[in-house]
Short mmCIF file of C-alpha atoms and ligand atoms in Angstrom, two decimals:
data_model
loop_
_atom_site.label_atom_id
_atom_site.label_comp_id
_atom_site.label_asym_id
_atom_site.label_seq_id
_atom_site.Cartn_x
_atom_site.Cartn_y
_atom_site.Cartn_z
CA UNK B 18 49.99 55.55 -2.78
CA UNK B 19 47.15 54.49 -4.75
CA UNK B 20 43.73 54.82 -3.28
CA UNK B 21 40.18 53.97 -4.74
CA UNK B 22 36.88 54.43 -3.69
CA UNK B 23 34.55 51.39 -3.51
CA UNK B 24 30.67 52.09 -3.32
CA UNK B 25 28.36 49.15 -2.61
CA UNK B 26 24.70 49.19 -2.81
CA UNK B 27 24.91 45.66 -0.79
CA UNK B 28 28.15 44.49 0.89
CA UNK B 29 28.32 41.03 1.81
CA UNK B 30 31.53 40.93 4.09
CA UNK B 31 32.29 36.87 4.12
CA UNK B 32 31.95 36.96 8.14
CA UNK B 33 28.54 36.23 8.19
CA UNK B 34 27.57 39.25 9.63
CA UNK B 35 23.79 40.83 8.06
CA UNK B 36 24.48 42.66 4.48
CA UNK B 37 25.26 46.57 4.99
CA UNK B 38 23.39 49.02 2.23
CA UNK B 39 25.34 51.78 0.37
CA UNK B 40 28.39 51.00 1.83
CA UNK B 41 31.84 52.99 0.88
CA UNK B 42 35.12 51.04 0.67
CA UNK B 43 38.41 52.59 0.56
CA UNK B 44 41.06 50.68 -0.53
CA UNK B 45 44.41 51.55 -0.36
CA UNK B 46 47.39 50.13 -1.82
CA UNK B 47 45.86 47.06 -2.53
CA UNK B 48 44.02 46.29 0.58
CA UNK B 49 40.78 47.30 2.62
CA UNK B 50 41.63 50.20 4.78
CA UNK B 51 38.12 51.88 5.18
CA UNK B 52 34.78 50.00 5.13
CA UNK B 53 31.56 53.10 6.01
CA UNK B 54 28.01 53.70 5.53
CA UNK B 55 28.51 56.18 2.12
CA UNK B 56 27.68 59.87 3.19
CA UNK B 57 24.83 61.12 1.39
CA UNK B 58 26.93 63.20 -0.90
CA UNK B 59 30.42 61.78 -1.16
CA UNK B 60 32.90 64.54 -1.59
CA UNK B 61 34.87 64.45 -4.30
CA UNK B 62 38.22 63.45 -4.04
CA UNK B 63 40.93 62.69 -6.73
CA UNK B 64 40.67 58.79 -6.02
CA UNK B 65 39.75 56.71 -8.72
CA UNK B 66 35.91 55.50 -7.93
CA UNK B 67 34.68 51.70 -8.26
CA UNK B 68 30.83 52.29 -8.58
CA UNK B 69 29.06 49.39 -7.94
CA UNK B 70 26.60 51.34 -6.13
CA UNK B 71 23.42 49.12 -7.98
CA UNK B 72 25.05 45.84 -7.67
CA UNK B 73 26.18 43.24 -4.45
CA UNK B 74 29.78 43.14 -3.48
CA UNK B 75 31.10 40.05 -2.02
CA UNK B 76 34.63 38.85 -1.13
CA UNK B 77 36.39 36.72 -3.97
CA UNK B 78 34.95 33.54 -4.05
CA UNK B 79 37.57 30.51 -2.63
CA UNK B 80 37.08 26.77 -3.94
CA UNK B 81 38.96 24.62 -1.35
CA UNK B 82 38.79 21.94 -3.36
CA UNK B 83 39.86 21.61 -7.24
CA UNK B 84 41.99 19.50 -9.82
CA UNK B 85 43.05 22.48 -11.84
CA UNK B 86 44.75 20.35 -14.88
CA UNK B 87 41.46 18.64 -15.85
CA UNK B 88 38.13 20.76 -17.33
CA UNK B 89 36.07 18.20 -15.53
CA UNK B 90 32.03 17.31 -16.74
CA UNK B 91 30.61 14.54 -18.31
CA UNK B 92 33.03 14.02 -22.04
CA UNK B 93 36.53 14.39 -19.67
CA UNK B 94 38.39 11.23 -19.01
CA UNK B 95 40.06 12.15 -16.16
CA UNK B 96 42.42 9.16 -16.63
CA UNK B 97 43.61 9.69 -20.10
CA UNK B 98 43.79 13.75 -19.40
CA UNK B 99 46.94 13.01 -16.95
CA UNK B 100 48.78 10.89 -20.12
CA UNK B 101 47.58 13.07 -23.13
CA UNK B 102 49.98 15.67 -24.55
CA UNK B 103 52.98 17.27 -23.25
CA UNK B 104 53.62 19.00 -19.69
CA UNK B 105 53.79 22.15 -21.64
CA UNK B 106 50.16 21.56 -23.04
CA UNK B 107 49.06 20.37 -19.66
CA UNK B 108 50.27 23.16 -18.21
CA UNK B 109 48.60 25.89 -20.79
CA UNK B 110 45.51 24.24 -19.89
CA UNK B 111 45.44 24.41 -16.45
CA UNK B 112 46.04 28.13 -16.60
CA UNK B 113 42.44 28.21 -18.62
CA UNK B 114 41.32 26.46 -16.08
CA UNK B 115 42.28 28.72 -13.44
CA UNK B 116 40.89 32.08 -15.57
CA UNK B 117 37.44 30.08 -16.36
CA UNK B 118 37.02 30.24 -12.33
CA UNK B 119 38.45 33.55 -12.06
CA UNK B 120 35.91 34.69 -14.74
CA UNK B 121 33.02 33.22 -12.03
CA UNK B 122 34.52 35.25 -8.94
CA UNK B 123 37.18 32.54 -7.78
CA UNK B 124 40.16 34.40 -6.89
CA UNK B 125 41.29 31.85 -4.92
CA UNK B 126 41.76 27.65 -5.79
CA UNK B 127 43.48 25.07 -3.71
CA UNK B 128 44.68 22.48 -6.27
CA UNK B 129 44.95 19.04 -4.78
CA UNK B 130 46.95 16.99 -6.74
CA UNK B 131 48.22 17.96 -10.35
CA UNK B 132 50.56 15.31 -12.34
CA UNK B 133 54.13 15.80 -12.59
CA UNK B 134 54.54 19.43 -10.56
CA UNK B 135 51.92 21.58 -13.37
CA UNK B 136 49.94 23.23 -10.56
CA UNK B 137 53.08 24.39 -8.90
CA UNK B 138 54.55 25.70 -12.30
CA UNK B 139 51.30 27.65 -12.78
CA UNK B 140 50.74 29.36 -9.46
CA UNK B 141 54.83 30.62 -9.84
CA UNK B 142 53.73 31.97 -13.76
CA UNK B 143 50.95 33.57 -11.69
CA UNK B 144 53.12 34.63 -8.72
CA UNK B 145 55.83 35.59 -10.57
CA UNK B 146 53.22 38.14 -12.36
CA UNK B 147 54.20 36.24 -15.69
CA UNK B 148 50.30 35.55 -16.30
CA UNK B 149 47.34 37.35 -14.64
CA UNK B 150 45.34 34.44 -12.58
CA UNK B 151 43.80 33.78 -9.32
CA UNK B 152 45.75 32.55 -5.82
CA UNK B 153 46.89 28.88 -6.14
CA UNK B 154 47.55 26.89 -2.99
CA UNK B 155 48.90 23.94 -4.80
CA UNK B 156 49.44 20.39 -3.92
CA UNK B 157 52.18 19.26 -6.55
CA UNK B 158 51.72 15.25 -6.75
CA UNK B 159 49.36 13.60 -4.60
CA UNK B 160 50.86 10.98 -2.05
CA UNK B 161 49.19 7.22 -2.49
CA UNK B 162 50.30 3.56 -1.59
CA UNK B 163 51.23 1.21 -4.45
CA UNK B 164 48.31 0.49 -6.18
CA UNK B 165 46.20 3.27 -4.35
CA UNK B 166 43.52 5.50 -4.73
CA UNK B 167 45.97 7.61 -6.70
CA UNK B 168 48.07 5.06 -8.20
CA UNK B 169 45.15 3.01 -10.35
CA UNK B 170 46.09 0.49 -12.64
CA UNK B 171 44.76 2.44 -15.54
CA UNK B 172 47.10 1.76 -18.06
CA UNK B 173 49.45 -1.29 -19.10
CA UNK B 174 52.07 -2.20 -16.74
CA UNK B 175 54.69 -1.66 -19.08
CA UNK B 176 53.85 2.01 -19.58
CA UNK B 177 55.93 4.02 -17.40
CA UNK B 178 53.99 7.16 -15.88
CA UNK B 179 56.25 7.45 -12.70
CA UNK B 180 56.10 11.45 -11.99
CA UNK B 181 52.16 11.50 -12.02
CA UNK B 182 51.84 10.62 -9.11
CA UNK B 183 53.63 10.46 -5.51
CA UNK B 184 53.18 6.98 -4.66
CA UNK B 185 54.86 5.63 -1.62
CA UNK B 186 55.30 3.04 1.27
CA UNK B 187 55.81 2.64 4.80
CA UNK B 188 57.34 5.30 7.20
CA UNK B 189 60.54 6.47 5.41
CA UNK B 190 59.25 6.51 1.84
CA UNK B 191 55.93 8.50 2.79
CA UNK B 192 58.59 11.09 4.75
CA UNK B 193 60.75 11.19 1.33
CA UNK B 194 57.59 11.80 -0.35
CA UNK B 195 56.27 14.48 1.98
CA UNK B 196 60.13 16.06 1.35
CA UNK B 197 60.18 16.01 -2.44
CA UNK B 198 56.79 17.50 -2.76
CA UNK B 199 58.04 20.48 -0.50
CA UNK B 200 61.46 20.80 -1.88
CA UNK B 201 59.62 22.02 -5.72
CA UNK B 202 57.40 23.60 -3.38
CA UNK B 203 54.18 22.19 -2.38
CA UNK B 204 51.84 24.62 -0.25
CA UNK B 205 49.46 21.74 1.21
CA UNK B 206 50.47 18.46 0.85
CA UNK B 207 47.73 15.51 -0.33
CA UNK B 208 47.45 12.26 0.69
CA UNK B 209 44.92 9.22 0.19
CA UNK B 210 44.60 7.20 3.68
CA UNK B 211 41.12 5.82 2.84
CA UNK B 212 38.60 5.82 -0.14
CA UNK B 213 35.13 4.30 -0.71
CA UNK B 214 34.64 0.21 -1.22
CA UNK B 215 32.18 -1.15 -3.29
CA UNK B 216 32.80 -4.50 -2.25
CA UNK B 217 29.84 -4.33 1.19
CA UNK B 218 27.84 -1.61 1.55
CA UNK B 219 27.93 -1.99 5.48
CA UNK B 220 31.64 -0.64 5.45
CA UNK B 221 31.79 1.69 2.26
CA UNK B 222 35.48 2.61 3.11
CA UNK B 223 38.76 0.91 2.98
CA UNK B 224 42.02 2.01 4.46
CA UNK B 225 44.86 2.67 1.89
CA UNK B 226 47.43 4.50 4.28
CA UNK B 227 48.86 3.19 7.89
CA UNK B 228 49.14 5.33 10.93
CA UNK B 229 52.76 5.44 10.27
CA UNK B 230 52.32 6.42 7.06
CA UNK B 231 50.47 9.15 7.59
CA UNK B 232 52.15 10.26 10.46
CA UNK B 233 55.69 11.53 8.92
CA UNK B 234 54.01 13.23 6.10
CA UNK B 235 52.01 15.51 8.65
CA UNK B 236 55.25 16.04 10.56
CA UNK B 237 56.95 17.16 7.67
CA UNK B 238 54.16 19.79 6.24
CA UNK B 239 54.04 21.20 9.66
CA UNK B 240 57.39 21.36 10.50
CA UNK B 241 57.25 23.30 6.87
CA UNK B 242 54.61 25.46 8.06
CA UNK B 243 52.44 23.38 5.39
CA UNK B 244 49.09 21.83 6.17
CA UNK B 245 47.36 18.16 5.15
CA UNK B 246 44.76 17.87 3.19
CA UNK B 247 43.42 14.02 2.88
CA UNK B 248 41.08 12.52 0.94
CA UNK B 249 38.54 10.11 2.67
CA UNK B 250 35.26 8.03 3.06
CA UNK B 251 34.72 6.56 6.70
CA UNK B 252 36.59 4.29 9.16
CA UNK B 253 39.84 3.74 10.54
CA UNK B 254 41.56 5.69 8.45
CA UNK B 255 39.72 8.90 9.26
CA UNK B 256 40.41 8.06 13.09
CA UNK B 257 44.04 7.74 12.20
CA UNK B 258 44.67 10.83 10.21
CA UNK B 259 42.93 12.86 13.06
CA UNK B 260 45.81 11.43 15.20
CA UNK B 261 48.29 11.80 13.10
CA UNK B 262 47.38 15.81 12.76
CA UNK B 263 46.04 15.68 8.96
CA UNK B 264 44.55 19.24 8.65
CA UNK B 265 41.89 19.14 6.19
CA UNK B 266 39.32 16.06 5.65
CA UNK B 267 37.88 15.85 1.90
CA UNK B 268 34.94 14.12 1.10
CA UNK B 269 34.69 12.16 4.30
CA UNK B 270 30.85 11.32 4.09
CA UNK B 271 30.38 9.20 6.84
CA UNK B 272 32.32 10.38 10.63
CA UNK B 273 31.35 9.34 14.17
CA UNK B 274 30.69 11.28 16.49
CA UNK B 275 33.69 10.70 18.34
CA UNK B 276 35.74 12.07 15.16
CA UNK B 277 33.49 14.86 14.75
CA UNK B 278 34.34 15.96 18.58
CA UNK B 279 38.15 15.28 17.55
CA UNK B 280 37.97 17.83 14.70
CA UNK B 281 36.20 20.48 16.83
CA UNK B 282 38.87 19.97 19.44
CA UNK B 283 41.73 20.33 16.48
CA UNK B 284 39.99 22.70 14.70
CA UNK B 285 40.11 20.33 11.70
CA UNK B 286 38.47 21.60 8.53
CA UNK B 287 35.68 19.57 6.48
CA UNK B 288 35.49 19.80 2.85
CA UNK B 289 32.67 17.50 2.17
CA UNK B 290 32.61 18.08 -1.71
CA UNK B 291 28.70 17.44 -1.88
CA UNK B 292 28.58 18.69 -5.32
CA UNK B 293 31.04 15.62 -6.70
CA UNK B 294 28.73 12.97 -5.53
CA UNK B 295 25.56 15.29 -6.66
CA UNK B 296 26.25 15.05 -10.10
CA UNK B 297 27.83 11.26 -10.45
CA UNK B 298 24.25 10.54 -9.24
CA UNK B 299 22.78 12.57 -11.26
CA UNK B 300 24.64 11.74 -14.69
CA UNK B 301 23.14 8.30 -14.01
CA UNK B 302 24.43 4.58 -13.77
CA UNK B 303 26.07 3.00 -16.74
CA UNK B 304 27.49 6.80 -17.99
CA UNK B 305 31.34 7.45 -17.64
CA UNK B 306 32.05 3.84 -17.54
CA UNK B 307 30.27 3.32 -13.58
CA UNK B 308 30.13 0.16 -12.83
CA UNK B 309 26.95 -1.31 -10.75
CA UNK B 310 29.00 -1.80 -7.67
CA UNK B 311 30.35 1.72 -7.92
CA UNK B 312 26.91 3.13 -8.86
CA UNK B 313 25.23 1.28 -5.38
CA UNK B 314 27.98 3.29 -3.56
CA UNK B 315 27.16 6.59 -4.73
CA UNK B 316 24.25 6.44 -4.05
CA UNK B 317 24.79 5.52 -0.65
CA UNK B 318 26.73 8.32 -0.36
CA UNK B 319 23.81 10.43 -1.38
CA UNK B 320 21.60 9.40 0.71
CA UNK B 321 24.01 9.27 3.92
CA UNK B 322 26.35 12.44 3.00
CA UNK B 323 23.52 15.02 4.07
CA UNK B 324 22.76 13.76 7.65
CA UNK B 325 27.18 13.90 8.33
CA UNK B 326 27.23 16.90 6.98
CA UNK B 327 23.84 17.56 9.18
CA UNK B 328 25.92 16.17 12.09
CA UNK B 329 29.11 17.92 11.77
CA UNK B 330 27.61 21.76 11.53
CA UNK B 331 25.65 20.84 14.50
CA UNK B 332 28.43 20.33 16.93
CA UNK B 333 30.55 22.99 15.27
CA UNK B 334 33.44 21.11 12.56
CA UNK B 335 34.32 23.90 10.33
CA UNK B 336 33.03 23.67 7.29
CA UNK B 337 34.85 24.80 3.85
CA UNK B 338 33.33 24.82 0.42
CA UNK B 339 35.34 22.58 -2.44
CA UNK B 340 33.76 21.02 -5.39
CA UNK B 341 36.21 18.63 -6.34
CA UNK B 342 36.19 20.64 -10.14
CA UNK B 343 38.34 19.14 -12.71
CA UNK B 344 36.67 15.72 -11.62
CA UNK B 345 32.81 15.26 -12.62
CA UNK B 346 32.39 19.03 -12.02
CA UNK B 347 33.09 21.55 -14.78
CA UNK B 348 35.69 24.76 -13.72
CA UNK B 349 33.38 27.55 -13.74
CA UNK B 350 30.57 25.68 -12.05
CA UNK B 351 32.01 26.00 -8.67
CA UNK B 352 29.38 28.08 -6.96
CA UNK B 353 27.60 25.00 -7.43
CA UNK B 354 28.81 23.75 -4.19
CA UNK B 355 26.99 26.87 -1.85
CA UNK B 356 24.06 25.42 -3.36
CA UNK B 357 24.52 21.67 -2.20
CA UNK B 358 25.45 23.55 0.94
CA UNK B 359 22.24 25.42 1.31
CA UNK B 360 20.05 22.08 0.35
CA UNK B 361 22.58 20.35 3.25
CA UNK B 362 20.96 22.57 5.57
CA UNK B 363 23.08 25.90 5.26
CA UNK B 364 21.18 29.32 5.03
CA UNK B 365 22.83 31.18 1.76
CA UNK B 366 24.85 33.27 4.39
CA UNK B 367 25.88 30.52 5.73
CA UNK B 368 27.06 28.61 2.43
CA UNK B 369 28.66 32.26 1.37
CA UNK B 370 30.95 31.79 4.71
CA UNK B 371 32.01 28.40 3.41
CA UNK B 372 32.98 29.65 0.24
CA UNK B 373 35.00 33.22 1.65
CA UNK B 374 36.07 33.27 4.91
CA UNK B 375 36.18 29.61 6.24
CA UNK B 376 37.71 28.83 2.92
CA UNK B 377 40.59 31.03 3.15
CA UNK B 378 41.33 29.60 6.37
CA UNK B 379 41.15 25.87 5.18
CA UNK B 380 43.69 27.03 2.32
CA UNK B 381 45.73 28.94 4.87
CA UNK B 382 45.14 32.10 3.74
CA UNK B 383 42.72 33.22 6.69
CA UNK B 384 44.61 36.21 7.86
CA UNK B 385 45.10 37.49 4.04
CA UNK B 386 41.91 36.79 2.35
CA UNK B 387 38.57 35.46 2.04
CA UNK B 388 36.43 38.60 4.52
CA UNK B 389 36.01 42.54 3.25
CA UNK B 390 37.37 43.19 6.67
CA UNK B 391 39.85 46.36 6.86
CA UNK B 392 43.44 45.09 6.49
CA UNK B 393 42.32 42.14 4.21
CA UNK B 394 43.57 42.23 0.82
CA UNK B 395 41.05 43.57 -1.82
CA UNK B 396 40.04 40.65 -3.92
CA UNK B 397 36.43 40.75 -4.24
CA UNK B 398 33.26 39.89 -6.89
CA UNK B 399 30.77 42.73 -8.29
CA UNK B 400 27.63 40.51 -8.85
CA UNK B 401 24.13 41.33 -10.44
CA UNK B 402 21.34 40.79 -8.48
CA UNK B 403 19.88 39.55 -4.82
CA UNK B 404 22.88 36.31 -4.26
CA UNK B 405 21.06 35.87 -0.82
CA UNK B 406 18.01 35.13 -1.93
CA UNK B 407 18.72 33.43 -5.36
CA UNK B 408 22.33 31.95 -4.74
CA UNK B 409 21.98 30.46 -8.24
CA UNK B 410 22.83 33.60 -9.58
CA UNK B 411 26.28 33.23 -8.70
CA UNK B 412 26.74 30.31 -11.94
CA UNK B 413 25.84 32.65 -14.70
CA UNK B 414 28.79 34.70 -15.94
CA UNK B 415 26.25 37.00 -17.28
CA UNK B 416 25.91 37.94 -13.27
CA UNK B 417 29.27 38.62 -12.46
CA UNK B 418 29.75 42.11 -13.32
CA UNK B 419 33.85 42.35 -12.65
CA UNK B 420 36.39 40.69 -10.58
CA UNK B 421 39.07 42.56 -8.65
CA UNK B 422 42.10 41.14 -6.71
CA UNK B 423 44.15 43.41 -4.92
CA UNK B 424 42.39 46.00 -5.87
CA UNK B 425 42.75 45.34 -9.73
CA UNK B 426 40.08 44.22 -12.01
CA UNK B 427 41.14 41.03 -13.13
CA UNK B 428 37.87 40.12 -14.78
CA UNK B 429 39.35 37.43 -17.77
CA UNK B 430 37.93 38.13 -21.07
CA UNK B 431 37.10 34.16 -21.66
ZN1 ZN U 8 39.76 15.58 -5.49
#
């Protein structure tokens, strides 16, 4: 049995319950079996000791919402990074990817959507204990229509990128779809029902995906024990994947009230991705090839994205932190997203929630991760400093002292 002794001068448990002082943490075997006030002299006993005793312990930080083959920010084509270089390269890539989040306190990513099946091949290397690297709760290919959200006409039509992408049509071909991404073994499956239109500002959304579409695809991950994650704007097609059971709505910056009440009913998840929208805006118009049209919508989006998000925590939607990283947003920067959270309204505690425990259940992991609860596995962050009241402490790697998961340090050396 291996045991080691934990001592936190703040202990932030993910629950949202107040921070506890000087706090002694016994782990055992890789997971939380103690969590006390520390006695004022600890006896000695022959476990190893984790002394963090000057710094804040939190649980390992969980980003709901990542592309983990693409470094993301301003000089990455997101496009051309799908075609460029082998699967092999892609694939040593992502696994940076994955270590540069690690190295910020992410022990946990959901990856939704990865060409060919590179996400999946890099959460089995990590799985398999191959590689070292965070929890991956991996996509595989996302699922678009013909000519969808997912399936843009980015490159000449006789190029032949089939594999990228899971693109599909009507009922049986979305099922096969759902199938294949679960048969090389898909945790969550993604699909694209809706996105944002440029076209009229007084509908920014457009359906891409029918009812029936959607509907085997959800059958199929939850027969599997799998859950839905879908990307969205507004409209119809928000309404239909509620009915058709989707499990997770991304982006999703404008919902009615009468959706809202469906998700609190279903316990549907929110990832609203603030951060994504944040800095397009903020790179400015007429930067990574934006056109005007595209550039009126996000800012839309800005300005409508806080009062949903306003909206949704009000009646009680469950909200999960996901940045959308490896698009726009830089891996690493992911913390980022508590702080779009926290100007959204959020108190830090609040945002930390979205980012640990709510997380964890939005990536299905809620009963394994995501709190420093006793039982939980031990994946947590030793950080440097007061993250309540300056949040913004969490995106300097200077800050975060070590990294554990299961009890290990994992801290990367990047
Ligand atoms: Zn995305």
């Amino acid at each position: 049995m291996n045991t080691m002794r934990l001592t936190a001068g703040t202990l932030i448990d993910g629950t949202g319950k107040a921070p506890a002082h000087n706090m002694s943490v016994t782990i055992r075997d890789g997971r939380f079996v103690s969590i006390e006030p520390q006695a004022p002299q600890p006896e000695r006993g022959n476990e190893g000791v984790i002394d963090a005793s000057t710094y804040t312990v939190l649980p390992g930080l969980i980003d709901a919402h990542t592309h983990i083959h693409t470094p993301g920010g301003p000089t990455d084509n997101y496009a051309l990074a799908q075609l460029k270089g082998s699967l092999g390269a892609l694939a040593l890539e992502t696994y940076k990817h994955v270590l540069v989040d690690l190295s910020m306190g992410y022990t946990a990513l959901r990856s939704l959507s990865s060409p060919a099946y590179v996400d999946i091949s890099v959460r089995d290397s990590i799985d398999g204990g191959i590689l070292p690297g965070p929890r991956l709760k991996v996509a595989g290919q996302g699922l678009t229509a013909t000519g969808g959200h997912m399936d843009k006409a980015w490159w000449s039509p006789d190029l032949n990128v089939e594999g990228r992408t899971g693109v599909c049509d009507g009922p049986w071909a979305c099922r096969k779809a759902a199938r294949t991404q679960l048969k090389w073994g898909a945790d969550v499956l993604k699909i694209n029902p809706c996105v944002g239109d440029y076209r009229n500002l007084h509908t920014p959304w457009r359906q891409e995906m029918t009812y029936e579409e959607i509907q085997p695809i959800c059958e199929e991950a939850h027969w599997a024990g799998k859950m839905v994650a879908a990307h969205t704007a507004g409209g119809r097609g928000i309404t239909d994947s509620l009915r058709a059971g989707v499990d997770t709505l991304e982006h999703a910056h404008w919902l009615t009230d009468e959706q809202l009440e469906t998700m609190v009913a279903a316990g549907t998840f929110y990832v609203p991705t603030l951060i994504v929208n944040t800095r397009s805006v903020e790179q400015g118009g007429g930067q990574r090839d934006v056109s005007p049209e595209a550039w009126a919508w996000l800012n839309k989006v800005y300005e409508e994205k806080w009062e949903t998000l306003r909206r949704a925590k009000e009646v009680g939607v469950k909200i999960a932190a996901g940045t959308d990283a490896g698009f726009v947003v830089p891996h690493g920067e992911n913390a980022l997203e508590i702080l779009e959270l926290i100007k959204g309204g959020f108190t830090p505690m609040e945002a930390l929630v979205a980012a640990t425990q709510t997380a964890a259940e939005c990536i299905g992991m809620g009963n394994e991760i995501g709190s420093i609860e006793v039982g939980k596995r031990a994946d947590f962050v030793i950080v440097n400093g007061d993250v309540l009241a300056d949040p913004s402490l969490l995106l300097d790697r200077a800050n975060i002292m070590a990294v554990y998961m299961d009890g290990v340090n994992v801290t990367p050396s990047l």
